[in-house]
Coordinates of C-alpha atoms in Angstrom, one line a residue:
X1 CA 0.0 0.0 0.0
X2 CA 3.0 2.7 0.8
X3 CA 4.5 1.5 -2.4
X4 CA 1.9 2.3 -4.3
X5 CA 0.9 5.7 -2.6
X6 CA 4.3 7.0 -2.9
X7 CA 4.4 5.9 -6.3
X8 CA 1.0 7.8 -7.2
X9 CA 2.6 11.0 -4.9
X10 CA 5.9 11.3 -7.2
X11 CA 3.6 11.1 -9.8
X12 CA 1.2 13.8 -8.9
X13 CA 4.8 15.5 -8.4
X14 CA 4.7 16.1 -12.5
X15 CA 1.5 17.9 -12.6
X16 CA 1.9 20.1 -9.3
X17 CA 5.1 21.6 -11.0
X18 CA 4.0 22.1 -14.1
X19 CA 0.8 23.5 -13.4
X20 CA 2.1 26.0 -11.5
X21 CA 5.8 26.6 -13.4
X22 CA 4.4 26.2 -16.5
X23 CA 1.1 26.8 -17.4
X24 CA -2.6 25.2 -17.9
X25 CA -2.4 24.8 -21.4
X26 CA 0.9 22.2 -20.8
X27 CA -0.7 21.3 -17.5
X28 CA -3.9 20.1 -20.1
X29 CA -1.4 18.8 -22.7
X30 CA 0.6 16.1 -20.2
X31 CA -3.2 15.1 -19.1
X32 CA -4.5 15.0 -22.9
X33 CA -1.2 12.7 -23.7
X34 CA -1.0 11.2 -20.7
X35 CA -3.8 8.1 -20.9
X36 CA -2.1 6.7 -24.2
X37 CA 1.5 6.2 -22.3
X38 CA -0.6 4.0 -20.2
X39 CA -2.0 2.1 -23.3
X40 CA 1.5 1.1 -24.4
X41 CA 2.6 0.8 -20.6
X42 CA -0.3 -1.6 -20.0
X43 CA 1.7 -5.0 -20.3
X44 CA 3.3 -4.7 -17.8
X45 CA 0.5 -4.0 -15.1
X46 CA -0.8 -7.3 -17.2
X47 CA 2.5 -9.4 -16.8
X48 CA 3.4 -8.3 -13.1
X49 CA 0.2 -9.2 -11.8
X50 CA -0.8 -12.2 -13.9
X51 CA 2.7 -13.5 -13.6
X52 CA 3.1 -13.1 -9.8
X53 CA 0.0 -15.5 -9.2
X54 CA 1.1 -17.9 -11.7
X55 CA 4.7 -17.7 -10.0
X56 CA 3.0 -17.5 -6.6
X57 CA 1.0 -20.2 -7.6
X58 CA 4.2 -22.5 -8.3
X59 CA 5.8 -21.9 -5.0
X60 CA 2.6 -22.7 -3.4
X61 CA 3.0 -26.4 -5.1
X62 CA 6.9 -26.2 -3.9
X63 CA 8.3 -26.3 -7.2
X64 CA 10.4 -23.2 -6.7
X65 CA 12.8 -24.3 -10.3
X66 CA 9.5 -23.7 -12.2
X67 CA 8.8 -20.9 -10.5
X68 CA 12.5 -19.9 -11.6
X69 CA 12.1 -20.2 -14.7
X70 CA 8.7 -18.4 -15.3
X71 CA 9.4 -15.5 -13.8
X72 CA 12.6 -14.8 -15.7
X73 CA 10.9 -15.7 -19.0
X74 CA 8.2 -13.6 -17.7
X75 CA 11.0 -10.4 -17.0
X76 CA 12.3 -10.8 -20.8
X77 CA 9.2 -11.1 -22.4
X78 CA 8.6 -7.0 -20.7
X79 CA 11.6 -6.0 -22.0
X80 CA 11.0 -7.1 -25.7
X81 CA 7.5 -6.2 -25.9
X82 CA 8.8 -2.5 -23.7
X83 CA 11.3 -2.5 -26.9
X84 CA 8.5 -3.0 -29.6
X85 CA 5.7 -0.4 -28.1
X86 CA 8.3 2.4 -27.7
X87 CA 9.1 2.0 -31.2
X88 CA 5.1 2.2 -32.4
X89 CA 4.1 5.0 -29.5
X90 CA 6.9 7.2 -31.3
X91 CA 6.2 6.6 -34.3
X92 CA 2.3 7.4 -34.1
X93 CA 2.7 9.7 -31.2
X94 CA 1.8 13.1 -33.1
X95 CA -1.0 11.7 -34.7
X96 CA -2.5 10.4 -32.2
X97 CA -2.5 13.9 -30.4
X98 CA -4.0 15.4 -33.4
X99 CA -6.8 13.0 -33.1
X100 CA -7.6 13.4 -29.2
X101 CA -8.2 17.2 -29.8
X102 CA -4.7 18.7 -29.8
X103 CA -3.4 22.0 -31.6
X104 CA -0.9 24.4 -31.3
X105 CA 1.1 24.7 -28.3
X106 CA -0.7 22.0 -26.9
X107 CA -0.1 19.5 -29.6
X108 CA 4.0 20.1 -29.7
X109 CA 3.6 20.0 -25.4
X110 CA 2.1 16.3 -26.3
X111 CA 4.4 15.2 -28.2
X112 CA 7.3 16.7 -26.7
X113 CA 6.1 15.3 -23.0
X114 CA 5.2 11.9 -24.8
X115 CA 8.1 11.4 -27.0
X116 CA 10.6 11.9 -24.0
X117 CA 8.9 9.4 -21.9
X118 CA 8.1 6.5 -24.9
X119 CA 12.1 6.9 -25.2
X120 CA 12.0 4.8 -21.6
X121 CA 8.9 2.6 -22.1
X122 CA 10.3 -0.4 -21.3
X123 CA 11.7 0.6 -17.4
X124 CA 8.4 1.8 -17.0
X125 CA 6.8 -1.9 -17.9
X126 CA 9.7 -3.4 -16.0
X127 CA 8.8 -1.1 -12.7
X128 CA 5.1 -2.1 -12.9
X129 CA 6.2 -5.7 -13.1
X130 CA 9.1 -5.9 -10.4
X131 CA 6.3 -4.0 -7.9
X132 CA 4.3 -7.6 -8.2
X133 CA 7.2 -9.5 -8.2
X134 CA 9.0 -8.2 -5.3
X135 CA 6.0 -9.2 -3.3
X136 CA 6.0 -12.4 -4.3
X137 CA 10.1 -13.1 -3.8
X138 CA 9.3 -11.8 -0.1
X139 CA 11.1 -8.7 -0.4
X140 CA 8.5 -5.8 0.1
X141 CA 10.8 -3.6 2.4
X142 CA 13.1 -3.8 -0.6
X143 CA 10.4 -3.0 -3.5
X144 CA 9.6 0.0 -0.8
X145 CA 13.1 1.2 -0.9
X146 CA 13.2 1.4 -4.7
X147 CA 10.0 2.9 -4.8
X148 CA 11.2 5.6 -2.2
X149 CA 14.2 6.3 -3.9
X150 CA 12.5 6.6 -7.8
X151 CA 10.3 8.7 -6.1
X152 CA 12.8 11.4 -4.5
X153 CA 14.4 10.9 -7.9
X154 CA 10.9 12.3 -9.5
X155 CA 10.3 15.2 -7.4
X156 CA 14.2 16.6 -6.6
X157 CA 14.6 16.4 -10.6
X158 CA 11.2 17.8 -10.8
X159 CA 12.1 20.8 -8.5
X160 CA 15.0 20.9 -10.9
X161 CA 14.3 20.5 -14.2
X162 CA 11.0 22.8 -14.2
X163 CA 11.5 25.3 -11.1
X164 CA 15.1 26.0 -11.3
X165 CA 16.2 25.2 -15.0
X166 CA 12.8 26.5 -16.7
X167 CA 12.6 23.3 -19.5
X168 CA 9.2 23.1 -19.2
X169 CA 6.9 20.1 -20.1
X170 CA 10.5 18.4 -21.6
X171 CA 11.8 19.3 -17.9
X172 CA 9.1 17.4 -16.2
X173 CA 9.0 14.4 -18.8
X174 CA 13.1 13.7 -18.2
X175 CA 12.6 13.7 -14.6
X176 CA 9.0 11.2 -14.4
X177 CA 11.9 9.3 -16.9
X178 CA 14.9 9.1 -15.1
X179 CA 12.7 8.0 -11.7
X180 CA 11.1 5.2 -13.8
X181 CA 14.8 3.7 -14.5
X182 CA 15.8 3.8 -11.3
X183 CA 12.0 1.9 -10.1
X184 CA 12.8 -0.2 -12.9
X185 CA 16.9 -0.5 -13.4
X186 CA 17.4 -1.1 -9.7
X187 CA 14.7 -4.7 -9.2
X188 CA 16.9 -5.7 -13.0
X189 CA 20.1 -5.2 -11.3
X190 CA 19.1 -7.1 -8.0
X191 CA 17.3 -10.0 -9.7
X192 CA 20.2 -10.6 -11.8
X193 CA 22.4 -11.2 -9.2
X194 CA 22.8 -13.8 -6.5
X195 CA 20.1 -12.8 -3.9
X196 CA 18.6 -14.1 -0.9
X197 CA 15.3 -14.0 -2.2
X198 CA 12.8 -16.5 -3.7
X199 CA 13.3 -15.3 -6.9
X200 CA 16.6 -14.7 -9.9
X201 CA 16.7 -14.2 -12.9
X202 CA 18.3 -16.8 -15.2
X203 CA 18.5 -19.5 -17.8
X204 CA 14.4 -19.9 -19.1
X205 CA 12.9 -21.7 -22.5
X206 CA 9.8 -19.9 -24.2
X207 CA 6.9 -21.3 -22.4
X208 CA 3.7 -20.3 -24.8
X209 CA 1.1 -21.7 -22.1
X210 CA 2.6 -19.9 -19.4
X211 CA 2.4 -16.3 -21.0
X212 CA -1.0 -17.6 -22.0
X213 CA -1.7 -18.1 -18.6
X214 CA 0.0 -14.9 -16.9
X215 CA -2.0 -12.9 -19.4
X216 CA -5.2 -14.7 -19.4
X217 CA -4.3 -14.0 -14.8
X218 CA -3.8 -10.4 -15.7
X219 CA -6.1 -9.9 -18.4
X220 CA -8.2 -7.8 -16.0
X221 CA -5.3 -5.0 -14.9
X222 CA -4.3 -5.0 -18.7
X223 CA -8.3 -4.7 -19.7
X224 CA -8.5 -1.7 -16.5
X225 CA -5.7 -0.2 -18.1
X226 CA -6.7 0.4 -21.6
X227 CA -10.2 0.6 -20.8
X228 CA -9.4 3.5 -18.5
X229 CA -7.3 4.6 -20.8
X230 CA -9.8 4.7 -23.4
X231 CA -12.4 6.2 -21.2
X232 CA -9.7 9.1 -20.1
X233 CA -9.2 9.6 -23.4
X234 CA -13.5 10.3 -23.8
X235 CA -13.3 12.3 -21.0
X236 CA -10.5 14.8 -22.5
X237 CA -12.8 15.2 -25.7
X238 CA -15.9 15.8 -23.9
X239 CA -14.3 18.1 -21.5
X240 CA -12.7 20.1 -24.8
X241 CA -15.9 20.2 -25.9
X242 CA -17.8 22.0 -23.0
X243 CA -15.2 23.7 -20.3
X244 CA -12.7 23.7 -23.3
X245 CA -8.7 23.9 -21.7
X246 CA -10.1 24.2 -18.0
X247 CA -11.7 21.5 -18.1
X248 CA -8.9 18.7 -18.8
X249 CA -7.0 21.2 -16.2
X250 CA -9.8 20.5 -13.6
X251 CA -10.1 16.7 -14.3
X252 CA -6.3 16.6 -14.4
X253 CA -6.5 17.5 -10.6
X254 CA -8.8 15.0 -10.1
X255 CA -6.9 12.3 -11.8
X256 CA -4.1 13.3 -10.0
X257 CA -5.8 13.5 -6.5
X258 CA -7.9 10.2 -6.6
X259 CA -4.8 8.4 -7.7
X260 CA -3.5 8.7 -4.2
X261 CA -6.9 7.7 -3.3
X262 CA -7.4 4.6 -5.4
X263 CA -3.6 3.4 -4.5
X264 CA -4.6 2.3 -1.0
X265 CA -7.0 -0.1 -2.8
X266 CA -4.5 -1.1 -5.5
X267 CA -1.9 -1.4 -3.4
X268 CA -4.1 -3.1 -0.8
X269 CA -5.2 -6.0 -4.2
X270 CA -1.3 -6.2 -5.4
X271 CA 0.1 -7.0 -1.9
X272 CA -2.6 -9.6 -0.6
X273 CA -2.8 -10.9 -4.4
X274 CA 0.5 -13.6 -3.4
X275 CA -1.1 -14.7 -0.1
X276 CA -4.3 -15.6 -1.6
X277 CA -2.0 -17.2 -4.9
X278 CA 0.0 -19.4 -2.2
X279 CA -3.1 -20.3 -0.2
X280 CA -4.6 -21.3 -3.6
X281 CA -1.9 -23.5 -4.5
X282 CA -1.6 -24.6 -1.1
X283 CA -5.3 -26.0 -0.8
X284 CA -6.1 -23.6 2.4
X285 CA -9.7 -22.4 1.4
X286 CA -10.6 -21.9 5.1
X287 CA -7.6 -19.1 4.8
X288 CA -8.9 -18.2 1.6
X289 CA -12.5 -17.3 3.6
X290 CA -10.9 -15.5 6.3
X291 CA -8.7 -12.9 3.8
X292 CA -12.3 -12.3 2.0
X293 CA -14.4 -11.3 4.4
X294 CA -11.3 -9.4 6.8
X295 CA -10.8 -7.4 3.3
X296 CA -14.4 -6.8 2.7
X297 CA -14.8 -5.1 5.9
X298 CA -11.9 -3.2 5.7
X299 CA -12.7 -1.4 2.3
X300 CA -15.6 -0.4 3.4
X301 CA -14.3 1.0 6.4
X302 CA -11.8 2.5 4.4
X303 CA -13.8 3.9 1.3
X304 CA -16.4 5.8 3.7
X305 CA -13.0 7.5 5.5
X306 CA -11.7 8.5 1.6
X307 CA -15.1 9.8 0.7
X308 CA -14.8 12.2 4.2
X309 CA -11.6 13.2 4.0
X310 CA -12.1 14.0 -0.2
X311 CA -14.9 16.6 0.6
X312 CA -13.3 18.0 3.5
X313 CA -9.9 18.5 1.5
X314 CA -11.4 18.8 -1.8
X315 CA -10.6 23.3 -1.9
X316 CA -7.0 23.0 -0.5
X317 CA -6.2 20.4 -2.5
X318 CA -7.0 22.3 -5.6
X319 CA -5.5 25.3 -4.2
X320 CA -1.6 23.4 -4.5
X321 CA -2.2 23.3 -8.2
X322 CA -4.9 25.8 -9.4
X323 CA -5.1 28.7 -7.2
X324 CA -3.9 30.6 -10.4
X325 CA -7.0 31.0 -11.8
X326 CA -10.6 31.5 -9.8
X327 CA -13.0 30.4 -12.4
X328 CA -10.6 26.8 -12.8
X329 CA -10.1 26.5 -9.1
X330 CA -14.2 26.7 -8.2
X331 CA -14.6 24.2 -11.5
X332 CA -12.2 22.0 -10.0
X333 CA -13.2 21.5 -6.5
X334 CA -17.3 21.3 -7.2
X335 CA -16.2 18.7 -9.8
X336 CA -13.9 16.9 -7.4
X337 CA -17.1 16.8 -4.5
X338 CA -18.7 15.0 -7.1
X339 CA -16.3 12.6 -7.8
X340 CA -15.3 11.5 -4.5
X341 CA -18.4 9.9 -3.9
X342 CA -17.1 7.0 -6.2
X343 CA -14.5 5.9 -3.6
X344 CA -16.1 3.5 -1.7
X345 CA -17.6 1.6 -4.3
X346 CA -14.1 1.5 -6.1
X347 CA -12.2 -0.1 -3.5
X348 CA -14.6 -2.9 -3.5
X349 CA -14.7 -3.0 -7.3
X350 CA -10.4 -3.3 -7.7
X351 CA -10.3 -5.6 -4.6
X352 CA -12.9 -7.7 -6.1
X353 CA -10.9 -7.9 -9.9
X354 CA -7.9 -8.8 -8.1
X355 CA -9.2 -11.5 -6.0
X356 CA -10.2 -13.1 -8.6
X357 CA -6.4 -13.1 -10.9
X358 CA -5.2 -14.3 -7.2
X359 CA -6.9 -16.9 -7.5
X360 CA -6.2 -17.9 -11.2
X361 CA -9.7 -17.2 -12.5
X362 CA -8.9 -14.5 -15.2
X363 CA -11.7 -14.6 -17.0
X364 CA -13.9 -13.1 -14.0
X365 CA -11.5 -10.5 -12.6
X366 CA -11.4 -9.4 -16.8
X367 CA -15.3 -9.7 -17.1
X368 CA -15.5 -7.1 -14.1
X369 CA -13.0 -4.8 -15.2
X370 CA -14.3 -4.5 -18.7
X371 CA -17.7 -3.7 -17.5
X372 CA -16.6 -1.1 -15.0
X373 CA -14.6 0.7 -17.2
X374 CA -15.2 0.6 -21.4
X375 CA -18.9 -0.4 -20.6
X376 CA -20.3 1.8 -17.8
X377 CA -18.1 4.5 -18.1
X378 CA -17.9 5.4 -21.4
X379 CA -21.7 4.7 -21.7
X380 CA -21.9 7.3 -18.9
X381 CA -19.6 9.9 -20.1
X382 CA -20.9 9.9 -23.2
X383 CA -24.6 9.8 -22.3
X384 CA -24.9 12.0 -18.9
X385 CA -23.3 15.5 -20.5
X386 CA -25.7 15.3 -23.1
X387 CA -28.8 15.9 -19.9
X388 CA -26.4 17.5 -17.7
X389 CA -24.1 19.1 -19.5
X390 CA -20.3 19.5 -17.3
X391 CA -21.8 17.8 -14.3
X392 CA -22.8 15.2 -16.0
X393 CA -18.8 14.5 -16.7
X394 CA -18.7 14.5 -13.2
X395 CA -21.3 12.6 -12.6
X396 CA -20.0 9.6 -14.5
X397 CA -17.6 8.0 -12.6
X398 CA -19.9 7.9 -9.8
X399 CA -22.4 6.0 -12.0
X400 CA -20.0 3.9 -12.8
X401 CA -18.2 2.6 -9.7
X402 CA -21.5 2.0 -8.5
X403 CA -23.2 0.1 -11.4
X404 CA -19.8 -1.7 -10.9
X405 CA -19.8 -2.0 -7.6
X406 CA -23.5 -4.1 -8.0
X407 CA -21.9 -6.2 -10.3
X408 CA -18.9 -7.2 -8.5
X409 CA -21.2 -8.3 -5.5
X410 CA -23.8 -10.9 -7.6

């Protein structure tokens, strides 16, 4: 759960400075751009968490050479698919922008922030991937300790880059880059050397029905990932269309804000996600039973805490990155009151996906995904602003997470 908080925190790092050092229009362009880096970044949120149950799985049965043997076939499998999307994302990166809305100075802030960071894809896979993995070798104080340190990286290079040396949107993308090799250069370093954890990397064969399997495991965090992706991508259009440049400002502090939110959940799925794997493998279904319900009650404990502190904090929170501009900042926080509401239902929503790669079943935890994200939310935002207008933007996620939320619990 810290892992994952800190990691959302050095990420809002990127919008705080250049927000305030920079601009709205840049501010809007890194939010425009922003969702299709996570479209090519996706496989490795699909491989880290599908391949830690299978390899979680494998330990569970006590054959830690298979085990081996996946997970390093697993690691270099990132790294040439990192390799390949890089190559694609820079080559379509500009017209891609153009499509989602983008012109002028926006358009070369896009592809400018984009081109920098598609240039270190594959760390960025391989950081998603280790943060699963780490968990499973048993070393979660270490997977911390990276994430600590890519994170200082982030936000002194940050301070740097955009404050002191003025490079702008170029500034912040170099810095988000050099944390992401550090989160993913440091795990690659440690894995490929003797270790005293559960886990090296080594001498593998291509195993076709084992990717088959880590995928099918993590179809759900790849299908949440491009689906939200997708739906971000909606929003940004819809949000040109009526609020114009404020309003991908305003939902880019949003974004920004709930993922700090949303990582105690996801951080809460990844790090139970091996126990449930190992009691799975191990047979323990009375275990199984106890995690469930322990978990259930906690998120909902949880999400109605999230939901009070979000409307109590939702003006000063705005204030760090909008307090420019009057007319943004009052958009931004009313929008923000509206969206918070969706945090309890989303913690049971992600919880409930990622039970369900723990335990092997893919097919579910993708079922529940896709339905949360490319069916019910882009069915919302594309149906609500046409009765409510802005609001009904707003209004969408909360439709969502709890049309979701129904779902998960049948």
């Amino acid at each position: 759960i810290v892992m994952m908080i800190f990691t959302s925190v050095y990420g809002v790092v990127d919008g705080l400075f250049v927000s305030n050092f920079v601009g709205k229009t840049a501010f809007a362009a890194v939010n425009l751009i922003f969702p299709l880096l996570m479209i090519l970044g996706a496989l490795g949120f699909m491989i880290g968490t599908g391949g830690s149950a299978l390899v979680a799985r494998t330990l569970g049965e006590g054959d830690s050479g298979r085990a081996q043997r996946y997970f390093s076939m697993l690691v270099y499998v990132t790294i040439g698919g990192g390799i390949v999307f890089s190559v694609l994302g820079l080559l379509f990166l500009r017209p891609i922008a153009v499509l989602l809305g983008a012109q002028g100075a926006m358009l070369e802030d896009c592809v400018v922030y984009g081109g920098i960071l598609l240039a270190g894809q594959t760390m960025f896979m391989l950081q998603n991937v280790f943060q699963s993995f780490l968990i499973t070798a048993e070393k979660p104080h270490f997977g911390l300790g990276v994430t600590v340190a890519a994170g200082l990286t982030n936000i002194i290079l940050d301070f740097l880059f955009i404050a002191v040396f003025r490079w702008g949107v170029a500034g912040a993308a170099i810095a988000t880059a050099a944390s992401q090799f550090v989160g993913g250069g440091v795990p690659l370093l440690y894995f490929a050397r003797p270790n005293r954890s559960l886990l090296r990397l080594g001498k593998t064969s291509f195993d076709g029905k084992a990717i088959l399997k880590a995928c099918a495991n993590g179809s759900s965090e790849f299908m949440s990932n491009v689906s939200m992706s997708i739906v971000g991508m909606l929003y940004n259009i819809e949000l040109l269309k009526y609020a114009g440049d404020d309003g991908i400002a305003a939902y880019g502090v949003m974004m920004y804000v709930s993922m700090i939110f949303s990582a105690a959940f996801i951080g809460y799925s990844i790090g139970t996600a091996p126990v449930i794997g190992f009691h799975n493998g191990a047979g323990n279904h009375r275990e199984l039973r106890g995690i469930l319900r322990k978990s259930l009650i906690m998120l909902c404990v949880c999400g109605a805490l999230m939901l009070a502190s979000a409307e109590l904090l939702a003006e000063p929170l705005a204030k760090i990155f909008v307090s420019y501009s009057a007319p943004l900042m009052e958009m931004t926080v009313h929008g923000f009151r509206i969206f918070a509401v969706s945090f309890p239902f989303m913690g049971f929503v992600i919880f409930n996906s990622g039970f369900f790669t723990a335990l092997n079943d893919g097919l579910t935890s993708a079922l529940i995904s896709f339905l949360r994200t490319l069916v019910f939310q882009a069915g919302a935002v594309l149906l609500l602003p046409r009765i409510w207008e802005l609001d009904g933007i707003w209004y969408s996620v909360v439709v969502a997470e709890i049309a979701a939320g129904l779902l998960s619990s049948m």
